[in-house]
Every structure is written in C-alpha cells, then in structure tokens.
Coordinates of C-alpha atoms and ligand atoms in Angstrom, one line a residue:
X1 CA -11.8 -117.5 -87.0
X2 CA -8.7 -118.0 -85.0
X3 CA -8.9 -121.6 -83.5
X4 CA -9.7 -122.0 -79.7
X5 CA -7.1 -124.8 -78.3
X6 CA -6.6 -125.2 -74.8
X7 CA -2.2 -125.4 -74.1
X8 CA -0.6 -126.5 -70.9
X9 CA 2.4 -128.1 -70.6
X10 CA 1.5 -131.5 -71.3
X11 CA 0.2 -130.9 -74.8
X12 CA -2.7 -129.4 -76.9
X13 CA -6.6 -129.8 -76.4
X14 CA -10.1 -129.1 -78.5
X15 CA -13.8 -128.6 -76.9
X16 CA -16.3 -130.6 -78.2
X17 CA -19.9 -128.5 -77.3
X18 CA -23.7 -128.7 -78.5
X19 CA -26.3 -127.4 -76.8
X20 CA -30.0 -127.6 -76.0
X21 CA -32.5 -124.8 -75.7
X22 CA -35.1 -124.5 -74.2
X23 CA -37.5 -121.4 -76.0
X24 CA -41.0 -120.4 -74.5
X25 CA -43.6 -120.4 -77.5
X26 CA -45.1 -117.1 -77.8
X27 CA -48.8 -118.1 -77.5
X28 CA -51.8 -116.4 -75.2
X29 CA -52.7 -119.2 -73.8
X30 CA -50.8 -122.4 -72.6
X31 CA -49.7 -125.4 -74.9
X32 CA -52.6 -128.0 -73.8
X33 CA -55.2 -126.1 -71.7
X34 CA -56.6 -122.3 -72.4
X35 CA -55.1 -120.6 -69.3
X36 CA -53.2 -117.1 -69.8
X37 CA -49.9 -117.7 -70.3
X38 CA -49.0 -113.8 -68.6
X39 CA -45.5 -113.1 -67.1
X40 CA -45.4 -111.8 -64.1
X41 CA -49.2 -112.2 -62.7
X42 CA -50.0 -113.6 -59.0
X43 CA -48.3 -117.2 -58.2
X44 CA -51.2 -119.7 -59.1
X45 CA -53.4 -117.2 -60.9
X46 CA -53.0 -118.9 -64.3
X47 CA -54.1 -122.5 -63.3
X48 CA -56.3 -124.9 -65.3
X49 CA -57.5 -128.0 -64.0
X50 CA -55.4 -129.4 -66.5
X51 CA -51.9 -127.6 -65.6
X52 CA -52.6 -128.4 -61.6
X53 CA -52.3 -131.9 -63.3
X54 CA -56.2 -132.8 -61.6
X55 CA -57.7 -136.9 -62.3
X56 CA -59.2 -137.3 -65.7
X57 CA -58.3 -133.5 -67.3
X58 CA -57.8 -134.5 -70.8
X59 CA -55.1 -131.9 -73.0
X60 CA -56.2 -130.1 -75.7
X61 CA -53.3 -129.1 -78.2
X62 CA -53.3 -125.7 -79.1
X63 CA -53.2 -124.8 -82.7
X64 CA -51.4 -121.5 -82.1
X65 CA -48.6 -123.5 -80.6
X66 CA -48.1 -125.9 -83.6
X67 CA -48.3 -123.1 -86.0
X68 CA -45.4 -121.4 -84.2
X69 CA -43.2 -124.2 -83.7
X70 CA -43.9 -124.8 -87.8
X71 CA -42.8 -121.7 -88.3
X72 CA -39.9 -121.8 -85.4
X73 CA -38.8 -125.0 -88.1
X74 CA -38.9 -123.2 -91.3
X75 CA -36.7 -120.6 -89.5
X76 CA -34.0 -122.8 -88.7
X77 CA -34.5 -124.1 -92.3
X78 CA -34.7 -127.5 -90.8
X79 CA -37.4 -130.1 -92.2
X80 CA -41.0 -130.1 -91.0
X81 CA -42.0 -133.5 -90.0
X82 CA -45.6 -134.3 -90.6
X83 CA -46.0 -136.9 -88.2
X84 CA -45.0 -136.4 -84.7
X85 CA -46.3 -137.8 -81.6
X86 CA -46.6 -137.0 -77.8
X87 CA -45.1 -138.9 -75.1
X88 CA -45.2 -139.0 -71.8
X89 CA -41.7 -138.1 -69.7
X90 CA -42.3 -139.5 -66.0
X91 CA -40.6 -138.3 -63.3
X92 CA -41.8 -137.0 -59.8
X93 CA -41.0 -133.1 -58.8
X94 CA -43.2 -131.0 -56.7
X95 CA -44.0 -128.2 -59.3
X96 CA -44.9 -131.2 -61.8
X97 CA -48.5 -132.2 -60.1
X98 CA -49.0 -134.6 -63.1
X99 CA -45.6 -136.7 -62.4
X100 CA -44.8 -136.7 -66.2
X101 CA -44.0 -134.2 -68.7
X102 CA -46.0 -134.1 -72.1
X103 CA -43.2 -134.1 -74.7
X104 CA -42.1 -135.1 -77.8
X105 CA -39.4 -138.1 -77.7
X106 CA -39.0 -140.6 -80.7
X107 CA -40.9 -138.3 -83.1
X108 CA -40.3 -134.5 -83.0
X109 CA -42.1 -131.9 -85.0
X110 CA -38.8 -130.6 -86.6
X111 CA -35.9 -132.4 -87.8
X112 CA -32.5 -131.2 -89.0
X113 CA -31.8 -128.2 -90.1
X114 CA -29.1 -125.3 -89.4
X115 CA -27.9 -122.2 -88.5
X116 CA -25.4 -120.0 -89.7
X117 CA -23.5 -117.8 -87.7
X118 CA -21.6 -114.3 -87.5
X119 CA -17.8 -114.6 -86.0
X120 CA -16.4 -111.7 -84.5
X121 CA -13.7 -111.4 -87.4
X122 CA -16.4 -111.7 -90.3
X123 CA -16.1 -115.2 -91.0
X124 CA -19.3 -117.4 -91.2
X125 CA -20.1 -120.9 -89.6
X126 CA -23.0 -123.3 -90.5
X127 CA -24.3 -125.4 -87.0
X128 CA -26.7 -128.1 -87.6
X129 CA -29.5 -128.3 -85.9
X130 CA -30.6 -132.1 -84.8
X131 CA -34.0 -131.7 -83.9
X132 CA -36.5 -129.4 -82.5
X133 CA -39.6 -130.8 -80.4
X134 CA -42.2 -129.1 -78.6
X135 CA -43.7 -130.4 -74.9
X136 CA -45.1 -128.4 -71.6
X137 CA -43.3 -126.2 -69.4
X138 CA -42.8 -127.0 -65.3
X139 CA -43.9 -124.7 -62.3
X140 CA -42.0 -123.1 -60.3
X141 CA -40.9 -123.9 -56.9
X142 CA -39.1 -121.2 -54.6
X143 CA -37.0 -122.2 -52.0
X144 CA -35.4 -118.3 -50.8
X145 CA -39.1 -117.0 -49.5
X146 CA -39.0 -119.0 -46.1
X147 CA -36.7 -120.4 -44.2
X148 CA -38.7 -123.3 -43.1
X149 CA -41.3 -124.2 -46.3
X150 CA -40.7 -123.8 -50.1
X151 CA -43.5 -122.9 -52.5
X152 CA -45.4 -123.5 -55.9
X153 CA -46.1 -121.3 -58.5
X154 CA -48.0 -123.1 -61.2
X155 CA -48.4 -120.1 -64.0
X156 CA -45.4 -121.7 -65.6
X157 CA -46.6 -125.2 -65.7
X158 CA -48.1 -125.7 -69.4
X159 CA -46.7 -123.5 -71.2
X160 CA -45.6 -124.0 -74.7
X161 CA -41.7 -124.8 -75.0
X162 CA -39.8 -125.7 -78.1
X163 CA -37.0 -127.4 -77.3
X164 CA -34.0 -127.0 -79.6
X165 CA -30.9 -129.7 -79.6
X166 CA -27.9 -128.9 -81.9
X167 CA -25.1 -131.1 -83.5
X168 CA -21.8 -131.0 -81.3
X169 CA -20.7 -128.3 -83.8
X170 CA -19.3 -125.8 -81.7
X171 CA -15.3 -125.9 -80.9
X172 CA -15.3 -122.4 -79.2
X173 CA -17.3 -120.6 -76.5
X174 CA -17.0 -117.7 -79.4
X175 CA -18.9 -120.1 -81.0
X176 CA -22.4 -121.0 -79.3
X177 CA -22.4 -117.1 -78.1
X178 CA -22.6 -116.1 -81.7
X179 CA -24.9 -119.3 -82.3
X180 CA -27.4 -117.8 -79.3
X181 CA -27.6 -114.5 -80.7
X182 CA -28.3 -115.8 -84.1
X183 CA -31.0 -117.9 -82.5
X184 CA -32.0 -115.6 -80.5
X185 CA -32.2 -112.9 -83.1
X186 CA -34.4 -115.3 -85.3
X187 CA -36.8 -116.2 -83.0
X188 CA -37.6 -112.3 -82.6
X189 CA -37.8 -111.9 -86.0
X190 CA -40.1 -114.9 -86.2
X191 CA -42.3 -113.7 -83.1
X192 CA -42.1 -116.8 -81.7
X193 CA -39.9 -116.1 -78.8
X194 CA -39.1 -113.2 -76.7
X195 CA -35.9 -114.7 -76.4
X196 CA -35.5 -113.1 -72.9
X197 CA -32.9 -115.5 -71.1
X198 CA -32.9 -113.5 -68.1
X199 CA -37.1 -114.2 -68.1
X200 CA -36.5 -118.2 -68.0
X201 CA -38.4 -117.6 -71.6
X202 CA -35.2 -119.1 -73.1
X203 CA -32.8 -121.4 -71.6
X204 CA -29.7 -123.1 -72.2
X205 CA -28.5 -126.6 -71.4
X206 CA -24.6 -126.6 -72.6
X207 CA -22.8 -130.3 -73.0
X208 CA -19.2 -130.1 -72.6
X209 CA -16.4 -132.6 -73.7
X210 CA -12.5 -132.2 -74.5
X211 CA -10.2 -134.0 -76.7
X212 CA -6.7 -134.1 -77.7
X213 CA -6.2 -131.9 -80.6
X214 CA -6.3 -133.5 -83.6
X215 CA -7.9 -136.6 -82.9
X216 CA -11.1 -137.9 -83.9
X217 CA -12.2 -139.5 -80.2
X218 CA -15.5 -138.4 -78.5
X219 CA -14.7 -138.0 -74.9
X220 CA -17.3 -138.6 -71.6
X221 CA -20.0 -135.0 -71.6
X222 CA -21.3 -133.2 -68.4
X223 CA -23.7 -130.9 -69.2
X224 CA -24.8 -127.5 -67.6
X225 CA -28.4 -127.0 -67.1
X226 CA -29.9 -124.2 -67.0
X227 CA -27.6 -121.2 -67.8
X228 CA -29.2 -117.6 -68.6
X229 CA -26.9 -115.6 -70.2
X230 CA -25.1 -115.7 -73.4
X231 CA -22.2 -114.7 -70.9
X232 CA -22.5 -117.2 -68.9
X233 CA -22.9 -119.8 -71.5
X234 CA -19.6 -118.9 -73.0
X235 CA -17.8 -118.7 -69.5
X236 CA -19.7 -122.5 -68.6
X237 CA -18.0 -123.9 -71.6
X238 CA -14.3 -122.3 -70.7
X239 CA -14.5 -123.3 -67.4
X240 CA -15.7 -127.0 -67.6
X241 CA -13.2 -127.2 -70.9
X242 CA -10.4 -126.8 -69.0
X243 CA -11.5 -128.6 -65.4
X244 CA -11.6 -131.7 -68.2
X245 CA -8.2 -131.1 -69.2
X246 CA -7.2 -130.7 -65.5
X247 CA -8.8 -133.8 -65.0
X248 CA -6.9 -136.3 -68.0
X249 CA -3.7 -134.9 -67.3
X250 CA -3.7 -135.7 -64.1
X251 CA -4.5 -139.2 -64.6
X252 CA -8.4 -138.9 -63.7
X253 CA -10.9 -139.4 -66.0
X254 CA -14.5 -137.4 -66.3
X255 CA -17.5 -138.9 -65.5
X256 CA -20.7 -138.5 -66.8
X257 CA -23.0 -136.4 -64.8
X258 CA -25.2 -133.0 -64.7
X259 CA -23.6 -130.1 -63.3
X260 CA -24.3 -126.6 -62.4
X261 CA -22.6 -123.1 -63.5
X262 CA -22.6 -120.6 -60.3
X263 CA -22.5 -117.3 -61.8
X264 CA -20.9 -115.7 -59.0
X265 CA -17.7 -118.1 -59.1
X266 CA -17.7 -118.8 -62.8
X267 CA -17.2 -122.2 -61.8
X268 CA -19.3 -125.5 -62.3
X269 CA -20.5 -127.8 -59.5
X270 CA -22.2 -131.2 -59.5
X271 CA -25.7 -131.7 -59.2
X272 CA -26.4 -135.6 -60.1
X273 CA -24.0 -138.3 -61.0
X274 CA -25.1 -140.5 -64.4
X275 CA -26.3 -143.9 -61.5
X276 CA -28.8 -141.6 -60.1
X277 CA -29.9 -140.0 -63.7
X278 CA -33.6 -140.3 -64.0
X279 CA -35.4 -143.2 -65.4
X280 CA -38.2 -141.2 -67.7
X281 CA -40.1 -144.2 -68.4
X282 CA -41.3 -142.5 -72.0
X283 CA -44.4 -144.3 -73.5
X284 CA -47.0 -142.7 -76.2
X285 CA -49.2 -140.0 -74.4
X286 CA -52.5 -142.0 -74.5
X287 CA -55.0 -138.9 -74.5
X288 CA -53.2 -136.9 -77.6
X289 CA -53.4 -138.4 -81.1
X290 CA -50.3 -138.1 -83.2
X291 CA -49.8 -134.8 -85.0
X292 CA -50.3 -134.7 -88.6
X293 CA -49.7 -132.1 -90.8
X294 CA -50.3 -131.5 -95.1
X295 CA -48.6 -129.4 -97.7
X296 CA -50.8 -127.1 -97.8
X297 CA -50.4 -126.2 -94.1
X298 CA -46.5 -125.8 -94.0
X299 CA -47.1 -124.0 -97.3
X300 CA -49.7 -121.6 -95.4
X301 CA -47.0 -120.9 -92.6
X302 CA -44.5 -120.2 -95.9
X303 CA -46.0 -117.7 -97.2
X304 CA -46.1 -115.5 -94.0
X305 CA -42.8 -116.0 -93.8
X306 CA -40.6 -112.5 -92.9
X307 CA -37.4 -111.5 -94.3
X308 CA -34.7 -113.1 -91.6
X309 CA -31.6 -112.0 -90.3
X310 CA -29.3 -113.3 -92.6
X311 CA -31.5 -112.9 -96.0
X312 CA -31.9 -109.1 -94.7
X313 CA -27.8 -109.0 -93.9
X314 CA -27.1 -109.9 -98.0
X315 CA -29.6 -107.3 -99.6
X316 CA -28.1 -104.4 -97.5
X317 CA -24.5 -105.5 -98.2
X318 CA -25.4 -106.0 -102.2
X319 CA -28.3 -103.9 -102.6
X320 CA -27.2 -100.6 -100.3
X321 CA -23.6 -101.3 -100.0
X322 CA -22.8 -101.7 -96.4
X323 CA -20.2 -103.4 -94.9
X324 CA -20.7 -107.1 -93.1
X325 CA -20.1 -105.7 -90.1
X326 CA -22.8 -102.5 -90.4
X327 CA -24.9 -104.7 -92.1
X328 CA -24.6 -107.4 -89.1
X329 CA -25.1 -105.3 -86.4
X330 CA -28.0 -103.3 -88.5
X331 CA -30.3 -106.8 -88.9
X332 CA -29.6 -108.2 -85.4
X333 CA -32.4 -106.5 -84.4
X334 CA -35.6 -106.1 -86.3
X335 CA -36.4 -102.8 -85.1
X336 CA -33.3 -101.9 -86.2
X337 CA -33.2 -102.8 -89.7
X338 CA -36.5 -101.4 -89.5
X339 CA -35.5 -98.0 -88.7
X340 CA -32.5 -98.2 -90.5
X341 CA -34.5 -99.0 -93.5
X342 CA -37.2 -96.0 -93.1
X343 CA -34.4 -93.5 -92.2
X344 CA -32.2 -94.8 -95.6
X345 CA -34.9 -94.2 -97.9
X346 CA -33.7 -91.9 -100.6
X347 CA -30.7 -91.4 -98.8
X348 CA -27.2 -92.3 -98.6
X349 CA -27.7 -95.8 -97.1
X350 CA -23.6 -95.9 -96.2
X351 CA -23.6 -92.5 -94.0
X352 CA -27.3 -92.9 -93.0
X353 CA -25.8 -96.8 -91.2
X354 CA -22.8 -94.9 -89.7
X355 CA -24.5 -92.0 -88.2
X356 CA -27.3 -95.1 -86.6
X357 CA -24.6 -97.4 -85.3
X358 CA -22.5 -94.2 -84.3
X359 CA -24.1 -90.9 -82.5
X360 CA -27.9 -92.3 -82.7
X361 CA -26.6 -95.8 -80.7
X362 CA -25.1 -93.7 -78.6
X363 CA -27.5 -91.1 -77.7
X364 CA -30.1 -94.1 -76.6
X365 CA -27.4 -95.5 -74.7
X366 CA -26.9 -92.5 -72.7
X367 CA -30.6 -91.7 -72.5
X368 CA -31.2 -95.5 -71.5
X369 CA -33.9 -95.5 -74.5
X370 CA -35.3 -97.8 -76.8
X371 CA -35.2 -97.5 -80.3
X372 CA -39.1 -97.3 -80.3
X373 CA -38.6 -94.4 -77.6
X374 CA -36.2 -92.7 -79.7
X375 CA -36.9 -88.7 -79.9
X376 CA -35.1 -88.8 -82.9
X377 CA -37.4 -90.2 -85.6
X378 CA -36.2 -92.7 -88.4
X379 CA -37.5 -90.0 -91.4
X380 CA -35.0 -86.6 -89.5
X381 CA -32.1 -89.1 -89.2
X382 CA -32.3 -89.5 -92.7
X383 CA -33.2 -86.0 -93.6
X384 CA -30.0 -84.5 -91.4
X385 CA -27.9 -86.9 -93.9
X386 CA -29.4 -85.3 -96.5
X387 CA -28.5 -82.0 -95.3
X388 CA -25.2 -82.9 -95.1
X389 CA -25.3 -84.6 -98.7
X390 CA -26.4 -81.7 -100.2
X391 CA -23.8 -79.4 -98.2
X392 CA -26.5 -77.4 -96.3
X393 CA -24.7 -78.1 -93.2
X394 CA -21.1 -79.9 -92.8
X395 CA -20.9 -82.7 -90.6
X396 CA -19.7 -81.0 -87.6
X397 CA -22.7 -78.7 -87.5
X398 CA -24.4 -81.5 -88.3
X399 CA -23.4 -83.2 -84.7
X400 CA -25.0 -80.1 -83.0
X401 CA -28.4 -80.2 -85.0
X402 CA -28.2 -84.1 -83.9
X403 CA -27.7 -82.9 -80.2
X404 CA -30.8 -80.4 -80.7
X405 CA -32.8 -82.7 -82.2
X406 CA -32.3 -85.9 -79.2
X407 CA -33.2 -82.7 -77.4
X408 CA -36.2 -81.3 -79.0
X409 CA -37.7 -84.1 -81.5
X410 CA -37.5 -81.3 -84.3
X411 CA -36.6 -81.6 -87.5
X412 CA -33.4 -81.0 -89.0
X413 CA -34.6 -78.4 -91.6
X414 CA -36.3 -76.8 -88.7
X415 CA -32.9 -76.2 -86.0
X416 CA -30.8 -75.4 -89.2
X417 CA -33.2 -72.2 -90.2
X418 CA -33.7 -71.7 -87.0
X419 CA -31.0 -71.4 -85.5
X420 CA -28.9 -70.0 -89.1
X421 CA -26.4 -72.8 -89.0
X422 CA -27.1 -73.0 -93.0
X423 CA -23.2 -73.3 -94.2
X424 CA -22.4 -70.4 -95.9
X425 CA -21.2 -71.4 -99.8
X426 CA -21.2 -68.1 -101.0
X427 CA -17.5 -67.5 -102.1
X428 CA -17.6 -63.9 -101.6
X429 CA -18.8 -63.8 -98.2
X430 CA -15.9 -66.5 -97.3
X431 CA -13.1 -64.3 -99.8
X432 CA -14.1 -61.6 -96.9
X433 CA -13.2 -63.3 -94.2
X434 CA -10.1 -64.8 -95.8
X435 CA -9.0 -61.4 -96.8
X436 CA -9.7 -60.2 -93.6
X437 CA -7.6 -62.9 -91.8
X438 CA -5.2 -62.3 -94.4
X439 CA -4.5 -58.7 -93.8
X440 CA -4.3 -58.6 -89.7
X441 CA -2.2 -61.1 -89.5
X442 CA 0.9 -60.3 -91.9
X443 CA 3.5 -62.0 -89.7
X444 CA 1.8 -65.3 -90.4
X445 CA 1.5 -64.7 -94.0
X446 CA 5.4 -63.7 -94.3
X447 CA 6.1 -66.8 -92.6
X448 CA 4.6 -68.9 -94.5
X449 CA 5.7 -67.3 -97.9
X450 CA 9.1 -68.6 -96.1
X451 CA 8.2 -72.4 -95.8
X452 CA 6.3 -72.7 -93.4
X453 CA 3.1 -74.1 -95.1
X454 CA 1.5 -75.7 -92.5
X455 CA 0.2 -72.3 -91.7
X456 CA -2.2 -72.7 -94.2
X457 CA -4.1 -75.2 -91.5
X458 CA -4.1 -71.7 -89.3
X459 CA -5.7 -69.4 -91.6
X460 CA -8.2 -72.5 -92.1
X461 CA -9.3 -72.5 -88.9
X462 CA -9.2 -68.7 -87.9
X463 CA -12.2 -68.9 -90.7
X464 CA -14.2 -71.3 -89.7
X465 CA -14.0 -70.1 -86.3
X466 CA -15.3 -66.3 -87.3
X467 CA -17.5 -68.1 -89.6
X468 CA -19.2 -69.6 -86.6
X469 CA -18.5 -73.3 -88.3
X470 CA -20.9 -72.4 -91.1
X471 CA -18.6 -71.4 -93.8
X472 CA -17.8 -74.2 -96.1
X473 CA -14.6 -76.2 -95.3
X474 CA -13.4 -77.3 -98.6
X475 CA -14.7 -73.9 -99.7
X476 CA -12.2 -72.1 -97.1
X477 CA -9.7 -74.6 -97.8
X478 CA -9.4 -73.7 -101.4
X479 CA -9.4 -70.3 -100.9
X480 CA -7.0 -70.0 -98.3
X481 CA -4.4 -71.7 -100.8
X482 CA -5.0 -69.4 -103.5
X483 CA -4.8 -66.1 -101.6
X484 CA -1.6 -67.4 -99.8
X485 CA -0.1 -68.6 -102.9
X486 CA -0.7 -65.2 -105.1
Ligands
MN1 MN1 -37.1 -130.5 -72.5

C-alpha cells in the first residue's frame, strides 16, 4: 500500500496510531451478577443489587463470559493466560454507583497476539495485538432529556466488555479502518460480539502521535475516546495527524491530554489535560479470586472453534479459484460466505461469486434487504448459473429470470419454462431466421460483400432481436459469417 505521509512546506511527517477497543461480550446475563443483559429494555429494568453497586453485594464471575473472552483470544491468535486477576479501578462518576470499575490491570486474560489485515490494493498487514482484558461495563447517564436534571440508566452497568489494546502499528487511517473491519468481522464470526459501533456494543479509543518521516522518535499521544464509526475513526486520526503537525511547525509542542472527535465538524476538541488525568488507585479486587484456567479448558474452547475470516479467504482463493478481492469481500461476512458457499455447490464457484457480489448485492441494496431476507434463495442463484453453464439460457436472459425471480421467489427452471425463454440451439430454426434476414435486406448484404464487415454485427442483432433474445449468440454469430461469406 501506498504510504500515508503528511507534506507541507516545511518538510515530511508519519502518524504513529494504536488503538483500544472496547467490545461488549455477547452473554445473557451480565459479567458479575445474573441480570439480562437486553438492549433496548426500560432505563433501570436490568438492575441487580450488585450492578446498583448496593453495601456488601459480593460479584459472581460468569462462566459464559470467560469462555467467550477465551475464545475472543484464540481469535486474535494471541496467548491465553492462565492466570489473570481482577482489580479494582477507582474513580467517582454518577452512573458508576460502586466508585470503582472491576477490571483487569497487571494481569489480563489475553496477551499478545495479532491481526492481519486486508488493504484496499490487495496487500496484507500483520497488527499486533498487546493485550486483551475483560472488566464491567458503566451506566448511562443522559444529559439531552431535561434541561434542568440529567439521568441514570443502569442496564449497561455490568455488562461484560473485553477490552482490546493494539501495538502502535498503524501508519495510516487506511489502516485501523481495515484493522476494525477485520476485528469487527472476527468477532461476528466468533459470536462474541455484535460488533455494532453505532449500539455502544463496540467502541473505539484512537491514540494519535506524529513524527518526522524517517525518524525513529516517539512523539507526546492525545487520544480520542469514544468514537463509533469506522468513519469516524479514520477521519479522528487525519484530523488530529495533521493539527500535530500544525502544532511543531509552528513552534508549539503537543501536550498530552484526552480529546474528543465531534462528528459534525470532523474536528477534535479537548476534554481533560494529562494534570487533571485520573488517579485510578488500582489494587487486587478483594471479593474475586484470581482466574485460573487448564489445558484442557482452552483445548475445549479449540475444538469449537469456526472457520475465520481469513482461513475461509485462502480455501476459496485456492480451493474454488476466486480472486482476493471476491474472496475478501465474500468472507467479510459470515452469512455471506455462507450463502455463497450453499449457492456454489456444484457450480461454477467463479460466475456463481460474480453474479453474488454483482446483481444479487445489488438487488438487496435496492430492496433494503438482508441477506437472510433475500427472495432469492442461495440453491436458485446457483441453479440460474447453471442454466447459463449449460447454455439453457444466455446471460442476458439470464438477468431477466434474475429480475423474476427477486420478484416472485421462483425457481429459475420454473420462469425459464414458463415463460419459453429456453435459448433456442437448434441450428435450423436460427438458419431460418438468418436466411430470412438475409434475403429482405439485400442492400445490406451487397454492402458488406463490398467491405463493409462490420455489417455482420447488424445481421447479429436483427436475429437475436426476432429471436426474442433466445436464440443462441455464438450460434447466430457463426452463422451469420458463413451465410455472408458464401
Ligand atoms: Mn476499559
């Protein structure tokens, strides 16, 4: 991939950027208490004694939880530690009744691992992965519902998060965009996170520093909390890049501090300066014994282990030649490899992928359908391929039985008897039309006995056209030739 440098007059930069994410653990209930974990229910319905952070509530762990972030860690092929421990993060906020956060600080469930990525031209990137932990969610507090008072929601507070902190590997907004999706598309796979960013169920903190190109130096961060778009991510990083560079070259120099991206500007503003950062005060959580795992556990959670994104990308490139890029787009998605892989069964895998990512992508576009809402089921998309395989139909009829079909639901075979749109292969039936052609038009033919050959593409479509598109085209080509040619 092309390199992303930032020029100005003055002279050259490079961005530095990791980031830290924050994914919602898909679990029924919450991470140490058994209330619901349900998006979207009444404010305060989904509140244990525990989460409303009441004297002497003890947390439970939940086993789900653990299991998932196990299997979160095997995803990101990153080690599983076997010890880990809880801590307790103090700080005072009104949706955190207890005053401290149950995390994990000197001792995280997962340690390093990576990530590879798909850039835009084809190319491939490894990120590393530093850690992954996993701790309790906050509340929520709303501030826009009254002028005068703000309010608590506690469903949130408790919920599982796995918090996922990368190696300052990206040097392009391209870069963590492509790393999000990747993530993103992982964790789906995995089912253990929606992955929704515009839910809150997974967001991104984004630490930003520049450097002069070429050198080695690691420059003062400010990092973005809190951004919920892949969009936005990428637009954070541009725009505090080159406020840095703004900054140096005009003799200032950055200072360490949290800042916040406003969607609506595209800009970043400050929130708190580093002499005001909090003070967490970590210390061991005293009512949650360290975490200890075996073998034969992280060897249980191996074995239900699904085919991923990129293990899924190779086979269909090797095993059903597609290209990186159908192949890429094809496994992004789960239900989409799925499909693709029920609808390329015993057909031709190449034209079954460009008939998914072209007219079928489309069609659900326009429809504003999911692919599990799709009238068009994975076995007729295949089926129409293989009508047009096996010459049945040719592939501009085929478009029309595709339109039917979105339509209808029915079956290729069906629309193509039902309708007659079988292509017609039977030379003498097309030798009539030809000959037909042939002999009311004899101004055409002399012209073309006189050079000009390019009538040839005339008499080609004069009989597909009283053929009503059915006739064979190479068929009519080849025959076309010969009679002109006698
Ligand atoms: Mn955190």
């Amino acid at each position: 991939m092309s390199e992303y440098v930032i020029e100005t007059a003055k002279g050259k930069w490079e961005v530095i950027v990791g980031l830290e994410i924050h994914c919602q653990i898909i679990s029924k209930s919450k991470i140490f208490s058994g209330a619901s974990t349900e998006f979207g229910d009444n404010p305060n319905e989904n509140v244990s004694f525990v989460d409303a952070g009441m004297p002497g509530m003890l947390p439970t762990l939940n086993r789900w939880c653990v299991h998932q972030a196990v299997k979160t860690g095997l995803g990101l092929n990153a080690k599983i530690n076997k010890y880990s421990e809880f801590s307790r993060k103090n700080y005072f906020y009104a949706d955190l009744p207890s005053g401290y956060q149950i995390t994990q600080f000197r001792y995280p469930i997962v340690g390093e691992g990576k990530i590879r990525i798909d850039l835009p031209d084809g190319s491939n990137k490894d990120i590393g992965i530093e850690r992954m932990h996993i701790e309790q969610d906050a509340g929520k507090s709303i501030h826009d519902l009254s002028p005068t008072k703000s309010y608590i929601d506690l469903n949130r507070a408790g919920v599982g998060l796995m918090e996922i902190v990368t190696k300052p590997d990206f040097r392009a907004p391209e870069e963590a965009g492509a790393f999000l999706r990747k993530l993103r598309s992982i964790l789906r796979y995995l089912e253990t996170c929606d992955g929704n960013m515009d839910e809150g169920s997974m967001r991104c903190d984004v630490n930003v520093s520049v450097r002069p190109y070429g050198s080695n130096e690691l420059r003062t961060r400010c990092e973005m909390k809190n951004v919920n778009s892949v969009k936005f991510v990428m637009q954070a990083i541009e725009n505090e890049a080159k406020r840095h560079v703004e900054v140096y070259e005009n003799g200032g120099d950055i200072i360490q501090e949290t800042r916040q991206f406003d969607p609506t500007t595209g800009q970043t503003k400050v929130m708190r300066k580093k002499e005001f950062a909090h003070d967490y005060r970590y210390f061991p959580e005293p009512d949650l014994p360290p975490l200890v795992l075996d073998d034969a556990y992280i060897e249980s959670i191996k074995q239900e282990m699904v085919e991923l994104p990129d293990a899924k990308k190779t086979r269909f490139i090797n095993e059903l030649g597609l290209t990186a890029y159908d192949a890429s787009v094809i496994c992004e998605n789960k239900e989409v490899a799925d499909f693709f892989e029920k609808a390329s069964a015993g057909h031709d895998a190449k034209k079954v992928a460009n008939w998914l990512i072209g007219d079928f992508f489309a069609m659900l576009n326009k429809r504003k359908l999911s692919i599990k809402e799709s009238p068009v089921s994975a076995e007729n998309l295949g089926n129409l391929v293989e009508l047009i395989s096996k010459s049945v139909i040719s592939g501009k009829i085929a478009k029309d039985v595709f339109e039917i079909m979105s339509e209808t639901g029915d079956s290729p075979e069906k629309i193509v008897e039902e309708k007659g749109l079988r292509q017609v292969t039977d030379v003498s039936a097309i030798e009539a039309i030809v000959d037909k052609i042939i002999a009311e038009n004899p101004d055409n033919v002399a012209a073309y006995k006189k050079g000009k050959t390019n009538l040839a593409g005339w008499f080609v479509g004069q009989t597909m056209k009283m053929s009503q598109g059915k006739a064979n085209p190479a068929m009519v080509n080849e025959l076309v030739k010969q009679k002109l040619d006698k």
